[in-house]
Amino acid sequence: MKLLVLILVIAFDRFLEFFQRWRADRWPHRVTIEVFDTLAGMIGATAARLLVWLLLPAVLLVWLGIGGDGWIGWVVSLVVLLLVITPRNTSEINRQLLDAAGRDDQETVEAARRVLFDGTPVDSAKATTRQTGERIIVLAFSEWFLVLFWFVLLGPAGALFYRLTEWLAQAPDPEAGSGAASGADADGEGRLRRWQTKAHALLVLPAAPVFTVLMLLAGSFQRGLNAWRGDEALGREHGAMDGWEAGSIGLIARVGHAVIDVERADECLDENACLADQRTWYRAAHAIVLRALLFGLALVAVLTLIGWLP
């Protein structure tokens, strides 16, 4: 069942334009935060944060279980995944980046970079070819692989729980800016948000080495293996919220860069490289991502065939 759902999600993501428009507008993310803000005004930020974080995943887990068998489970799993994968529509943004670089369209390239680097300390206008290539790989991990990883392990409840944890860890207390919260409420809210940040890091931790191995299989194995180590500073550069998460994201970025194998790599990575040379690097990074995800899908197929996955 899970294998079929994964195949359908990949097909729908590619061919159903209205899902792409929703994600380009960040509709699921915005609705989640709007619901959180509304509930915070009614029952307090701490209670609202707990309710939005745990209620729906718990309902899905009790209702469908981990496997989500049956046609209702299939439909619910498909809808949940389509709503929580690639919240910034990175699949389409990557295609726009490649097409624009091929046309020497600097304006569209810069617009694509702004979307890719949103939420990071990197100035997209000054982003290097290496940083952009790493960003393509890191976003494939955080926006695609992590959701699918937790879906395979825990069903639609796991996928939804991961994405809600990420969104709420990023969301500030709606009362913090107004100063309306009392000291005790503010402390409780801040503590709960820190727990969510740590929970998000823990959810990232087991998935990072799995995706790293898939990248090693998809690219230059030996160079990637030599680069295998966490890099907290690099993870922070890509917007990690916690030290543990930063180490995992830094690992993905380091190994992702190392496994890319193209001719004239030095020219592609030169600070003054033309868009055509940059495109060669971006296309190689995108190819690594696609091959790694396909290897992951093949692994799910094998585990399904031998009966280890429902």
PDB file of C-alpha atoms in Angstrom:
ATOM      1  CA  MET A   1       0.000   0.000   0.000  1.00  0.00           C
ATOM      2  CA  LYS A   2       2.683   2.497   0.996  1.00  0.00           C
ATOM      3  CA  LEU A   3       4.637   1.819  -2.191  1.00  0.00           C
ATOM      4  CA  LEU A   4       1.574   2.559  -4.330  1.00  0.00           C
ATOM      5  CA  VAL A   5       0.866   5.765  -2.406  1.00  0.00           C
ATOM      6  CA  LEU A   6       4.471   6.933  -2.872  1.00  0.00           C
ATOM      7  CA  ILE A   7       4.299   6.322  -6.629  1.00  0.00           C
ATOM      8  CA  LEU A   8       0.995   8.214  -6.887  1.00  0.00           C
ATOM      9  CA  VAL A   9       2.346  11.141  -4.857  1.00  0.00           C
ATOM     10  CA  ILE A  10       5.357  11.478  -7.158  1.00  0.00           C
ATOM     11  CA  ALA A  11       3.100  11.346 -10.232  1.00  0.00           C
ATOM     12  CA  PHE A  12       0.587  13.849  -8.849  1.00  0.00           C
ATOM     13  CA  ASP A  13       3.330  16.222  -7.755  1.00  0.00           C
ATOM     14  CA  ARG A  14       4.658  16.286 -11.298  1.00  0.00           C
ATOM     15  CA  PHE A  15       1.431  16.507 -13.267  1.00  0.00           C
ATOM     16  CA  LEU A  16      -1.296  18.133 -11.108  1.00  0.00           C
ATOM     17  CA  GLU A  17      -0.736  21.873 -11.422  1.00  0.00           C
ATOM     18  CA  PHE A  18      -3.257  22.942  -8.783  1.00  0.00           C
ATOM     19  CA  PHE A  19      -1.231  21.171  -6.080  1.00  0.00           C
ATOM     20  CA  GLN A  20       1.818  23.066  -7.310  1.00  0.00           C
ATOM     21  CA  ARG A  21      -0.064  26.373  -7.079  1.00  0.00           C
ATOM     22  CA  TRP A  22      -1.200  25.586  -3.533  1.00  0.00           C
ATOM     23  CA  ARG A  23       2.336  24.833  -2.464  1.00  0.00           C
ATOM     24  CA  ALA A  24       3.798  27.837  -4.275  1.00  0.00           C
ATOM     25  CA  ASP A  25       1.422  29.940  -2.168  1.00  0.00           C
ATOM     26  CA  ARG A  26       2.363  27.856   0.925  1.00  0.00           C
ATOM     27  CA  TRP A  27      -1.321  27.269   1.535  1.00  0.00           C
ATOM     28  CA  PRO A  28      -1.077  24.287   3.958  1.00  0.00           C
ATOM     29  CA  HIS A  29       1.601  26.069   6.007  1.00  0.00           C
ATOM     30  CA  ARG A  30      -0.347  29.326   6.134  1.00  0.00           C
ATOM     31  CA  VAL A  31      -3.588  27.597   7.139  1.00  0.00           C
ATOM     32  CA  THR A  32      -1.808  25.705   9.924  1.00  0.00           C
ATOM     33  CA  ILE A  33      -0.323  28.895  11.366  1.00  0.00           C
ATOM     34  CA  GLU A  34      -3.634  30.761  11.009  1.00  0.00           C
ATOM     35  CA  VAL A  35      -5.423  27.994  12.932  1.00  0.00           C
ATOM     36  CA  PHE A  36      -2.698  28.129  15.587  1.00  0.00           C
ATOM     37  CA  ASP A  37      -2.989  31.921  15.902  1.00  0.00           C
ATOM     38  CA  THR A  38      -6.797  31.744  16.132  1.00  0.00           C
ATOM     39  CA  LEU A  39      -6.739  29.043  18.801  1.00  0.00           C
ATOM     40  CA  ALA A  40      -4.030  30.909  20.714  1.00  0.00           C
ATOM     41  CA  GLY A  41      -6.378  33.865  21.027  1.00  0.00           C
ATOM     42  CA  MET A  42      -9.092  31.581  22.402  1.00  0.00           C
ATOM     43  CA  ILE A  43      -7.326  29.077  24.672  1.00  0.00           C
ATOM     44  CA  GLY A  44      -3.803  30.440  25.034  1.00  0.00           C
ATOM     45  CA  ALA A  45      -0.663  29.873  22.989  1.00  0.00           C
ATOM     46  CA  THR A  46       0.615  26.852  24.925  1.00  0.00           C
ATOM     47  CA  ALA A  47      -2.658  24.920  24.706  1.00  0.00           C
ATOM     48  CA  ALA A  48      -3.068  25.902  21.053  1.00  0.00           C
ATOM     49  CA  ARG A  49       0.444  24.740  20.237  1.00  0.00           C
ATOM     50  CA  LEU A  50      -0.199  21.360  21.870  1.00  0.00           C
ATOM     51  CA  LEU A  51      -3.587  20.957  20.198  1.00  0.00           C
ATOM     52  CA  VAL A  52      -2.388  21.756  16.672  1.00  0.00           C
ATOM     53  CA  TRP A  53       0.743  19.654  17.156  1.00  0.00           C
ATOM     54  CA  LEU A  54      -0.773  16.453  18.530  1.00  0.00           C
ATOM     55  CA  LEU A  55      -4.500  16.247  17.788  1.00  0.00           C
ATOM     56  CA  LEU A  56      -4.589  15.366  14.080  1.00  0.00           C
ATOM     57  CA  PRO A  57      -1.591  12.977  14.127  1.00  0.00           C
ATOM     58  CA  ALA A  58      -3.100  11.179  17.142  1.00  0.00           C
ATOM     59  CA  VAL A  59      -6.487  10.885  15.412  1.00  0.00           C
ATOM     60  CA  LEU A  60      -4.850   9.498  12.260  1.00  0.00           C
ATOM     61  CA  LEU A  61      -2.759   7.035  14.258  1.00  0.00           C
ATOM     62  CA  VAL A  62      -5.765   5.722  16.214  1.00  0.00           C
ATOM     63  CA  TRP A  63      -8.021   5.648  13.147  1.00  0.00           C
ATOM     64  CA  LEU A  64      -5.665   4.211  10.506  1.00  0.00           C
ATOM     65  CA  GLY A  65      -2.776   2.792  12.523  1.00  0.00           C
ATOM     66  CA  ILE A  66       0.751   2.663  11.134  1.00  0.00           C
ATOM     67  CA  GLY A  67      -0.160   0.791   7.949  1.00  0.00           C
ATOM     68  CA  GLY A  68      -3.234   2.748   6.880  1.00  0.00           C
ATOM     69  CA  ASP A  69      -4.641  -0.263   5.008  1.00  0.00           C
ATOM     70  CA  GLY A  70      -7.894  -0.177   3.048  1.00  0.00           C
ATOM     71  CA  TRP A  71      -9.059   2.276   0.442  1.00  0.00           C
ATOM     72  CA  ILE A  72      -9.822   4.934   3.073  1.00  0.00           C
ATOM     73  CA  GLY A  73      -6.273   4.643   4.346  1.00  0.00           C
ATOM     74  CA  TRP A  74      -4.952   4.980   0.794  1.00  0.00           C
ATOM     75  CA  VAL A  75      -6.959   8.135   0.126  1.00  0.00           C
ATOM     76  CA  VAL A  76      -6.103   9.749   3.465  1.00  0.00           C
ATOM     77  CA  SER A  77      -2.413   8.909   3.052  1.00  0.00           C
ATOM     78  CA  LEU A  78      -2.371  10.374  -0.444  1.00  0.00           C
ATOM     79  CA  VAL A  79      -4.078  13.604   0.616  1.00  0.00           C
ATOM     80  CA  VAL A  80      -1.860  14.051   3.681  1.00  0.00           C
ATOM     81  CA  LEU A  81       1.336  13.557   1.685  1.00  0.00           C
ATOM     82  CA  LEU A  82       0.258  15.903  -1.098  1.00  0.00           C
ATOM     83  CA  LEU A  83      -0.456  18.594   1.496  1.00  0.00           C
ATOM     84  CA  VAL A  84       2.806  18.318   3.435  1.00  0.00           C
ATOM     85  CA  ILE A  85       5.495  17.526   0.842  1.00  0.00           C
ATOM     86  CA  THR A  86       7.525  20.346  -0.745  1.00  0.00           C
ATOM     87  CA  PRO A  87       5.754  23.219   1.042  1.00  0.00           C
ATOM     88  CA  ARG A  88       7.690  25.791  -0.999  1.00  0.00           C
ATOM     89  CA  ASN A  89       7.142  23.832  -4.247  1.00  0.00           C
ATOM     90  CA  THR A  90      10.865  23.236  -4.684  1.00  0.00           C
ATOM     91  CA  SER A  91      10.399  20.665  -7.452  1.00  0.00           C
ATOM     92  CA  GLU A  92       8.966  23.343  -9.738  1.00  0.00           C
ATOM     93  CA  ILE A  93      11.405  26.009  -8.497  1.00  0.00           C
ATOM     94  CA  ASN A  94      14.339  23.749  -9.389  1.00  0.00           C
ATOM     95  CA  ARG A  95      12.960  23.286 -12.894  1.00  0.00           C
ATOM     96  CA  GLN A  96      12.554  27.051 -13.253  1.00  0.00           C
ATOM     97  CA  LEU A  97      16.134  27.563 -12.069  1.00  0.00           C
ATOM     98  CA  LEU A  98      17.512  25.121 -14.641  1.00  0.00           C
ATOM     99  CA  ASP A  99      15.424  26.544 -17.485  1.00  0.00           C
ATOM    100  CA  ALA A 100      16.325  30.146 -16.617  1.00  0.00           C
ATOM    101  CA  ALA A 101      20.042  29.362 -16.360  1.00  0.00           C
ATOM    102  CA  GLY A 102      19.862  27.680 -19.769  1.00  0.00           C
ATOM    103  CA  ARG A 103      18.267  30.842 -21.236  1.00  0.00           C
ATOM    104  CA  ASP A 104      20.777  33.110 -19.446  1.00  0.00           C
ATOM    105  CA  ASP A 105      17.816  34.706 -17.614  1.00  0.00           C
ATOM    106  CA  GLN A 106      19.510  36.232 -14.567  1.00  0.00           C
ATOM    107  CA  GLU A 107      16.309  37.754 -13.178  1.00  0.00           C
ATOM    108  CA  THR A 108      14.451  34.433 -13.016  1.00  0.00           C
ATOM    109  CA  VAL A 109      17.517  32.703 -11.555  1.00  0.00           C
ATOM    110  CA  GLU A 110      17.644  35.286  -8.752  1.00  0.00           C
ATOM    111  CA  ALA A 111      13.897  34.900  -8.130  1.00  0.00           C
ATOM    112  CA  ALA A 112      14.311  31.118  -7.832  1.00  0.00           C
ATOM    113  CA  ARG A 113      17.227  31.552  -5.437  1.00  0.00           C
ATOM    114  CA  ARG A 114      15.130  33.842  -3.228  1.00  0.00           C
ATOM    115  CA  VAL A 115      12.604  31.037  -2.794  1.00  0.00           C
ATOM    116  CA  LEU A 116      15.269  28.389  -2.218  1.00  0.00           C
ATOM    117  CA  PHE A 117      17.159  30.409   0.415  1.00  0.00           C
ATOM    118  CA  ASP A 118      14.085  31.751   2.210  1.00  0.00           C
ATOM    119  CA  GLY A 119      14.412  31.068   5.937  1.00  0.00           C
ATOM    120  CA  THR A 120      18.218  30.906   5.907  1.00  0.00           C
ATOM    121  CA  PRO A 121      20.845  33.515   6.858  1.00  0.00           C
ATOM    122  CA  VAL A 122      22.297  33.379   3.326  1.00  0.00           C
ATOM    123  CA  ASP A 123      21.722  36.419   1.097  1.00  0.00           C
ATOM    124  CA  SER A 124      20.270  34.835  -2.048  1.00  0.00           C
ATOM    125  CA  ALA A 125      21.685  37.627  -4.219  1.00  0.00           C
ATOM    126  CA  LYS A 126      25.205  36.659  -3.095  1.00  0.00           C
ATOM    127  CA  ALA A 127      24.712  32.888  -2.987  1.00  0.00           C
ATOM    128  CA  THR A 128      27.480  30.949  -4.713  1.00  0.00           C
ATOM    129  CA  THR A 129      27.052  28.057  -7.112  1.00  0.00           C
ATOM    130  CA  ARG A 130      28.206  25.672  -4.391  1.00  0.00           C
ATOM    131  CA  GLN A 131      25.697  27.053  -1.861  1.00  0.00           C
ATOM    132  CA  THR A 132      22.860  26.824  -4.382  1.00  0.00           C
ATOM    133  CA  GLY A 133      23.747  23.236  -5.284  1.00  0.00           C
ATOM    134  CA  GLU A 134      23.875  22.292  -1.601  1.00  0.00           C
ATOM    135  CA  ARG A 135      20.549  24.038  -1.069  1.00  0.00           C
ATOM    136  CA  ILE A 136      18.885  21.984  -3.809  1.00  0.00           C
ATOM    137  CA  ILE A 137      20.046  18.809  -2.049  1.00  0.00           C
ATOM    138  CA  VAL A 138      19.181  19.964   1.490  1.00  0.00           C
ATOM    139  CA  LEU A 139      15.659  20.958   0.434  1.00  0.00           C
ATOM    140  CA  ALA A 140      15.136  17.602  -1.266  1.00  0.00           C
ATOM    141  CA  PHE A 141      15.972  16.026   2.085  1.00  0.00           C
ATOM    142  CA  SER A 142      13.823  18.306   4.253  1.00  0.00           C
ATOM    143  CA  GLU A 143      10.848  18.782   1.934  1.00  0.00           C
ATOM    144  CA  TRP A 144      10.643  15.353   0.299  1.00  0.00           C
ATOM    145  CA  PHE A 145      12.665  12.645   1.973  1.00  0.00           C
ATOM    146  CA  LEU A 146      11.918  13.389   5.631  1.00  0.00           C
ATOM    147  CA  VAL A 147       8.167  13.337   5.064  1.00  0.00           C
ATOM    148  CA  LEU A 148       8.359  10.109   3.054  1.00  0.00           C
ATOM    149  CA  PHE A 149      10.720   8.543   5.615  1.00  0.00           C
ATOM    150  CA  TRP A 150       8.271   9.062   8.473  1.00  0.00           C
ATOM    151  CA  PHE A 151       5.352   8.030   6.272  1.00  0.00           C
ATOM    152  CA  VAL A 152       7.050   4.688   5.568  1.00  0.00           C
ATOM    153  CA  LEU A 153       7.748   4.150   9.288  1.00  0.00           C
ATOM    154  CA  LEU A 154       4.555   5.496  10.887  1.00  0.00           C
ATOM    155  CA  GLY A 155       2.048   6.025   8.092  1.00  0.00           C
ATOM    156  CA  PRO A 156       0.208   9.298   7.400  1.00  0.00           C
ATOM    157  CA  ALA A 157       0.286  10.158  11.117  1.00  0.00           C
ATOM    158  CA  GLY A 158       4.096  10.111  11.045  1.00  0.00           C
ATOM    159  CA  ALA A 159       4.317  12.302   7.934  1.00  0.00           C
ATOM    160  CA  LEU A 160       1.876  14.845   9.358  1.00  0.00           C
ATOM    161  CA  PHE A 161       3.529  14.831  12.781  1.00  0.00           C
ATOM    162  CA  TYR A 162       6.930  15.563  11.257  1.00  0.00           C
ATOM    163  CA  ARG A 163       5.690  18.522   9.203  1.00  0.00           C
ATOM    164  CA  LEU A 164       3.607  19.999  12.039  1.00  0.00           C
ATOM    165  CA  THR A 165       6.617  19.717  14.338  1.00  0.00           C
ATOM    166  CA  GLU A 166       8.728  21.658  11.843  1.00  0.00           C
ATOM    167  CA  TRP A 167       6.138  24.377  11.228  1.00  0.00           C
ATOM    168  CA  LEU A 168       5.339  24.915  14.903  1.00  0.00           C
ATOM    169  CA  ALA A 169       9.017  24.941  15.893  1.00  0.00           C
ATOM    170  CA  GLN A 170       9.444  27.823  13.444  1.00  0.00           C
ATOM    171  CA  ALA A 171       6.271  29.651  14.529  1.00  0.00           C
ATOM    172  CA  PRO A 172       6.710  32.318  17.225  1.00  0.00           C
ATOM    173  CA  ASP A 173       4.199  32.837  20.014  1.00  0.00           C
ATOM    174  CA  PRO A 174       1.464  35.072  18.505  1.00  0.00           C
ATOM    175  CA  GLU A 175       1.298  36.982  21.814  1.00  0.00           C
ATOM    176  CA  ALA A 176       5.057  37.486  22.143  1.00  0.00           C
ATOM    177  CA  GLY A 177       5.213  40.540  19.920  1.00  0.00           C
ATOM    178  CA  SER A 178       2.281  42.252  21.653  1.00  0.00           C
ATOM    179  CA  GLY A 179       3.522  41.601  25.189  1.00  0.00           C
ATOM    180  CA  ALA A 180       0.083  40.299  26.133  1.00  0.00           C
ATOM    181  CA  ALA A 181       1.299  37.029  27.623  1.00  0.00           C
ATOM    182  CA  SER A 182       2.045  36.859  31.328  1.00  0.00           C
ATOM    183  CA  GLY A 183       5.472  35.779  32.537  1.00  0.00           C
ATOM    184  CA  ALA A 184       4.358  32.231  33.385  1.00  0.00           C
ATOM    185  CA  ASP A 185       2.518  31.818  30.073  1.00  0.00           C
ATOM    186  CA  ALA A 186       5.477  33.150  28.124  1.00  0.00           C
ATOM    187  CA  ASP A 187       7.834  30.758  29.925  1.00  0.00           C
ATOM    188  CA  GLY A 188       5.545  27.806  29.242  1.00  0.00           C
ATOM    189  CA  GLU A 189       5.174  28.742  25.595  1.00  0.00           C
ATOM    190  CA  GLY A 190       8.908  29.238  25.154  1.00  0.00           C
ATOM    191  CA  ARG A 191       9.652  25.918  26.837  1.00  0.00           C
ATOM    192  CA  LEU A 192       7.145  24.049  24.652  1.00  0.00           C
ATOM    193  CA  ARG A 193       8.550  25.621  21.501  1.00  0.00           C
ATOM    194  CA  ARG A 194      12.060  24.574  22.551  1.00  0.00           C
ATOM    195  CA  TRP A 195      10.754  21.032  23.033  1.00  0.00           C
ATOM    196  CA  GLN A 196       9.294  21.133  19.531  1.00  0.00           C
ATOM    197  CA  THR A 197      12.612  22.362  18.146  1.00  0.00           C
ATOM    198  CA  LYS A 198      14.395  19.498  19.886  1.00  0.00           C
ATOM    199  CA  ALA A 199      11.725  17.016  18.732  1.00  0.00           C
ATOM    200  CA  HIS A 200      12.225  18.217  15.164  1.00  0.00           C
ATOM    201  CA  ALA A 201      15.980  17.661  15.481  1.00  0.00           C
ATOM    202  CA  LEU A 202      15.339  14.132  16.792  1.00  0.00           C
ATOM    203  CA  LEU A 203      13.054  13.406  13.829  1.00  0.00           C
ATOM    204  CA  VAL A 204      15.779  14.570  11.431  1.00  0.00           C
ATOM    205  CA  LEU A 205      18.532  12.572  13.145  1.00  0.00           C
ATOM    206  CA  PRO A 206      17.711   8.985  12.002  1.00  0.00           C
ATOM    207  CA  ALA A 207      16.752  10.019   8.466  1.00  0.00           C
ATOM    208  CA  ALA A 208      19.984  11.898   7.684  1.00  0.00           C
ATOM    209  CA  PRO A 209      22.326   8.865   7.475  1.00  0.00           C
ATOM    210  CA  VAL A 210      19.781   6.956   5.383  1.00  0.00           C
ATOM    211  CA  PHE A 211      19.571   9.767   2.819  1.00  0.00           C
ATOM    212  CA  THR A 212      23.350  10.137   2.929  1.00  0.00           C
ATOM    213  CA  VAL A 213      23.823   6.469   2.006  1.00  0.00           C
ATOM    214  CA  LEU A 214      21.338   6.881  -0.851  1.00  0.00           C
ATOM    215  CA  MET A 215      23.364   9.861  -2.126  1.00  0.00           C
ATOM    216  CA  LEU A 216      26.562   7.803  -1.947  1.00  0.00           C
ATOM    217  CA  LEU A 217      24.901   5.201  -4.166  1.00  0.00           C
ATOM    218  CA  ALA A 218      23.623   7.921  -6.512  1.00  0.00           C
ATOM    219  CA  GLY A 219      26.925   9.771  -6.969  1.00  0.00           C
ATOM    220  CA  SER A 220      30.651   9.587  -6.329  1.00  0.00           C
ATOM    221  CA  PHE A 221      30.754   7.027  -3.515  1.00  0.00           C
ATOM    222  CA  GLN A 222      34.372   7.410  -2.410  1.00  0.00           C
ATOM    223  CA  ARG A 223      34.410  11.222  -2.338  1.00  0.00           C
ATOM    224  CA  GLY A 224      31.132  11.261  -0.458  1.00  0.00           C
ATOM    225  CA  LEU A 225      32.400   8.719   2.054  1.00  0.00           C
ATOM    226  CA  ASN A 226      35.523  10.818   2.663  1.00  0.00           C
ATOM    227  CA  ALA A 227      33.304  13.852   3.346  1.00  0.00           C
ATOM    228  CA  TRP A 228      31.049  11.982   5.818  1.00  0.00           C
ATOM    229  CA  ARG A 229      30.918  14.040   8.981  1.00  0.00           C
ATOM    230  CA  GLY A 230      28.488  16.442  10.585  1.00  0.00           C
ATOM    231  CA  ASP A 231      29.060  20.149  10.023  1.00  0.00           C
ATOM    232  CA  GLU A 232      27.055  22.302  12.420  1.00  0.00           C
ATOM    233  CA  ALA A 233      28.207  25.608  10.898  1.00  0.00           C
ATOM    234  CA  LEU A 234      27.122  24.475   7.437  1.00  0.00           C
ATOM    235  CA  GLY A 235      23.819  23.250   8.850  1.00  0.00           C
ATOM    236  CA  ARG A 236      23.173  26.650  10.434  1.00  0.00           C
ATOM    237  CA  GLU A 237      23.873  28.225   7.050  1.00  0.00           C
ATOM    238  CA  HIS A 238      20.954  26.219   5.683  1.00  0.00           C
ATOM    239  CA  GLY A 239      18.541  27.353   8.404  1.00  0.00           C
ATOM    240  CA  ALA A 240      18.839  24.582  11.024  1.00  0.00           C
ATOM    241  CA  MET A 241      17.129  25.544  14.296  1.00  0.00           C
ATOM    242  CA  ASP A 242      19.035  23.267  16.688  1.00  0.00           C
ATOM    243  CA  GLY A 243      22.593  22.010  17.096  1.00  0.00           C
ATOM    244  CA  TRP A 244      21.600  18.376  16.522  1.00  0.00           C
ATOM    245  CA  GLU A 245      19.624  19.304  13.419  1.00  0.00           C
ATOM    246  CA  ALA A 246      22.505  21.485  12.214  1.00  0.00           C
ATOM    247  CA  GLY A 247      24.888  18.529  12.391  1.00  0.00           C
ATOM    248  CA  SER A 248      22.505  16.380  10.334  1.00  0.00           C
ATOM    249  CA  ILE A 249      21.808  19.082   7.749  1.00  0.00           C
ATOM    250  CA  GLY A 250      25.525  19.872   7.555  1.00  0.00           C
ATOM    251  CA  LEU A 251      26.180  16.183   6.834  1.00  0.00           C
ATOM    252  CA  ILE A 252      23.651  16.216   3.985  1.00  0.00           C
ATOM    253  CA  ALA A 253      25.144  19.401   2.506  1.00  0.00           C
ATOM    254  CA  ARG A 254      28.777  18.214   2.780  1.00  0.00           C
ATOM    255  CA  VAL A 255      28.200  14.773   1.311  1.00  0.00           C
ATOM    256  CA  GLY A 256      25.739  16.106  -1.265  1.00  0.00           C
ATOM    257  CA  HIS A 257      28.389  18.491  -2.561  1.00  0.00           C
ATOM    258  CA  ALA A 258      31.078  15.799  -2.528  1.00  0.00           C
ATOM    259  CA  VAL A 259      29.119  13.205  -4.518  1.00  0.00           C
ATOM    260  CA  ILE A 260      28.456  15.572  -7.442  1.00  0.00           C
ATOM    261  CA  ASP A 261      30.696  14.512 -10.312  1.00  0.00           C
ATOM    262  CA  VAL A 262      30.832  16.796 -13.366  1.00  0.00           C
ATOM    263  CA  GLU A 263      33.460  17.738 -15.893  1.00  0.00           C
ATOM    264  CA  ARG A 264      35.058  21.174 -15.446  1.00  0.00           C
ATOM    265  CA  ALA A 265      33.872  21.302 -11.829  1.00  0.00           C
ATOM    266  CA  ASP A 266      36.300  24.121 -10.996  1.00  0.00           C
ATOM    267  CA  GLU A 267      34.861  26.276 -13.770  1.00  0.00           C
ATOM    268  CA  CYS A 268      31.299  25.573 -12.649  1.00  0.00           C
ATOM    269  CA  LEU A 269      32.118  26.554  -9.051  1.00  0.00           C
ATOM    270  CA  ASP A 270      34.118  29.660  -9.949  1.00  0.00           C
ATOM    271  CA  GLU A 271      32.671  32.859  -8.451  1.00  0.00           C
ATOM    272  CA  ASN A 272      32.526  34.390 -11.935  1.00  0.00           C
ATOM    273  CA  ALA A 273      31.044  31.334 -13.643  1.00  0.00           C
ATOM    274  CA  CYS A 274      28.469  32.095 -16.305  1.00  0.00           C
ATOM    275  CA  LEU A 275      24.913  30.830 -15.908  1.00  0.00           C
ATOM    276  CA  ALA A 276      25.544  28.028 -18.403  1.00  0.00           C
ATOM    277  CA  ASP A 277      28.365  26.659 -16.228  1.00  0.00           C
ATOM    278  CA  GLN A 278      26.278  27.146 -13.076  1.00  0.00           C
ATOM    279  CA  ARG A 279      23.447  25.244 -14.743  1.00  0.00           C
ATOM    280  CA  THR A 280      25.750  22.253 -15.236  1.00  0.00           C
ATOM    281  CA  TRP A 281      26.290  22.108 -11.474  1.00  0.00           C
ATOM    282  CA  TYR A 282      22.627  22.675 -10.597  1.00  0.00           C
ATOM    283  CA  ARG A 283      21.546  19.970 -13.032  1.00  0.00           C
ATOM    284  CA  ALA A 284      24.042  17.534 -11.494  1.00  0.00           C
ATOM    285  CA  ALA A 285      22.766  18.349  -7.983  1.00  0.00           C
ATOM    286  CA  HIS A 286      19.179  17.853  -9.136  1.00  0.00           C
ATOM    287  CA  ALA A 287      20.145  14.522 -10.745  1.00  0.00           C
ATOM    288  CA  ILE A 288      21.733  13.320  -7.490  1.00  0.00           C
ATOM    289  CA  VAL A 289      18.490  14.130  -5.678  1.00  0.00           C
ATOM    290  CA  LEU A 290      16.332  12.278  -8.198  1.00  0.00           C
ATOM    291  CA  ARG A 291      18.561   9.205  -8.206  1.00  0.00           C
ATOM    292  CA  ALA A 292      18.721   9.124  -4.396  1.00  0.00           C
ATOM    293  CA  LEU A 293      14.926   9.305  -4.150  1.00  0.00           C
ATOM    294  CA  LEU A 294      14.567   6.557  -6.765  1.00  0.00           C
ATOM    295  CA  PHE A 295      16.986   4.355  -4.816  1.00  0.00           C
ATOM    296  CA  GLY A 296      14.866   5.029  -1.735  1.00  0.00           C
ATOM    297  CA  LEU A 297      11.724   4.048  -3.633  1.00  0.00           C
ATOM    298  CA  ALA A 298      13.434   0.849  -4.789  1.00  0.00           C
ATOM    299  CA  LEU A 299      14.362   0.072  -1.179  1.00  0.00           C
ATOM    300  CA  VAL A 300      10.718   0.499  -0.133  1.00  0.00           C
ATOM    301  CA  ALA A 301       9.702  -1.830  -2.983  1.00  0.00           C
ATOM    302  CA  VAL A 302      12.126  -4.519  -1.801  1.00  0.00           C
ATOM    303  CA  LEU A 303      10.984  -4.216   1.818  1.00  0.00           C
ATOM    304  CA  THR A 304       7.364  -4.441   0.661  1.00  0.00           C
ATOM    305  CA  LEU A 305       8.010  -7.538  -1.439  1.00  0.00           C
ATOM    306  CA  ILE A 306       9.678  -9.402   1.423  1.00  0.00           C
ATOM    307  CA  GLY A 307       6.836  -8.454   3.757  1.00  0.00           C
ATOM    308  CA  TRP A 308       8.650  -6.053   6.074  1.00  0.00           C
ATOM    309  CA  LEU A 309       6.401  -3.139   5.088  1.00  0.00           C
ATOM    310  CA  PRO A 310       2.611  -3.171   4.654  1.00  0.00           C
TER     311      PRO A 310
END
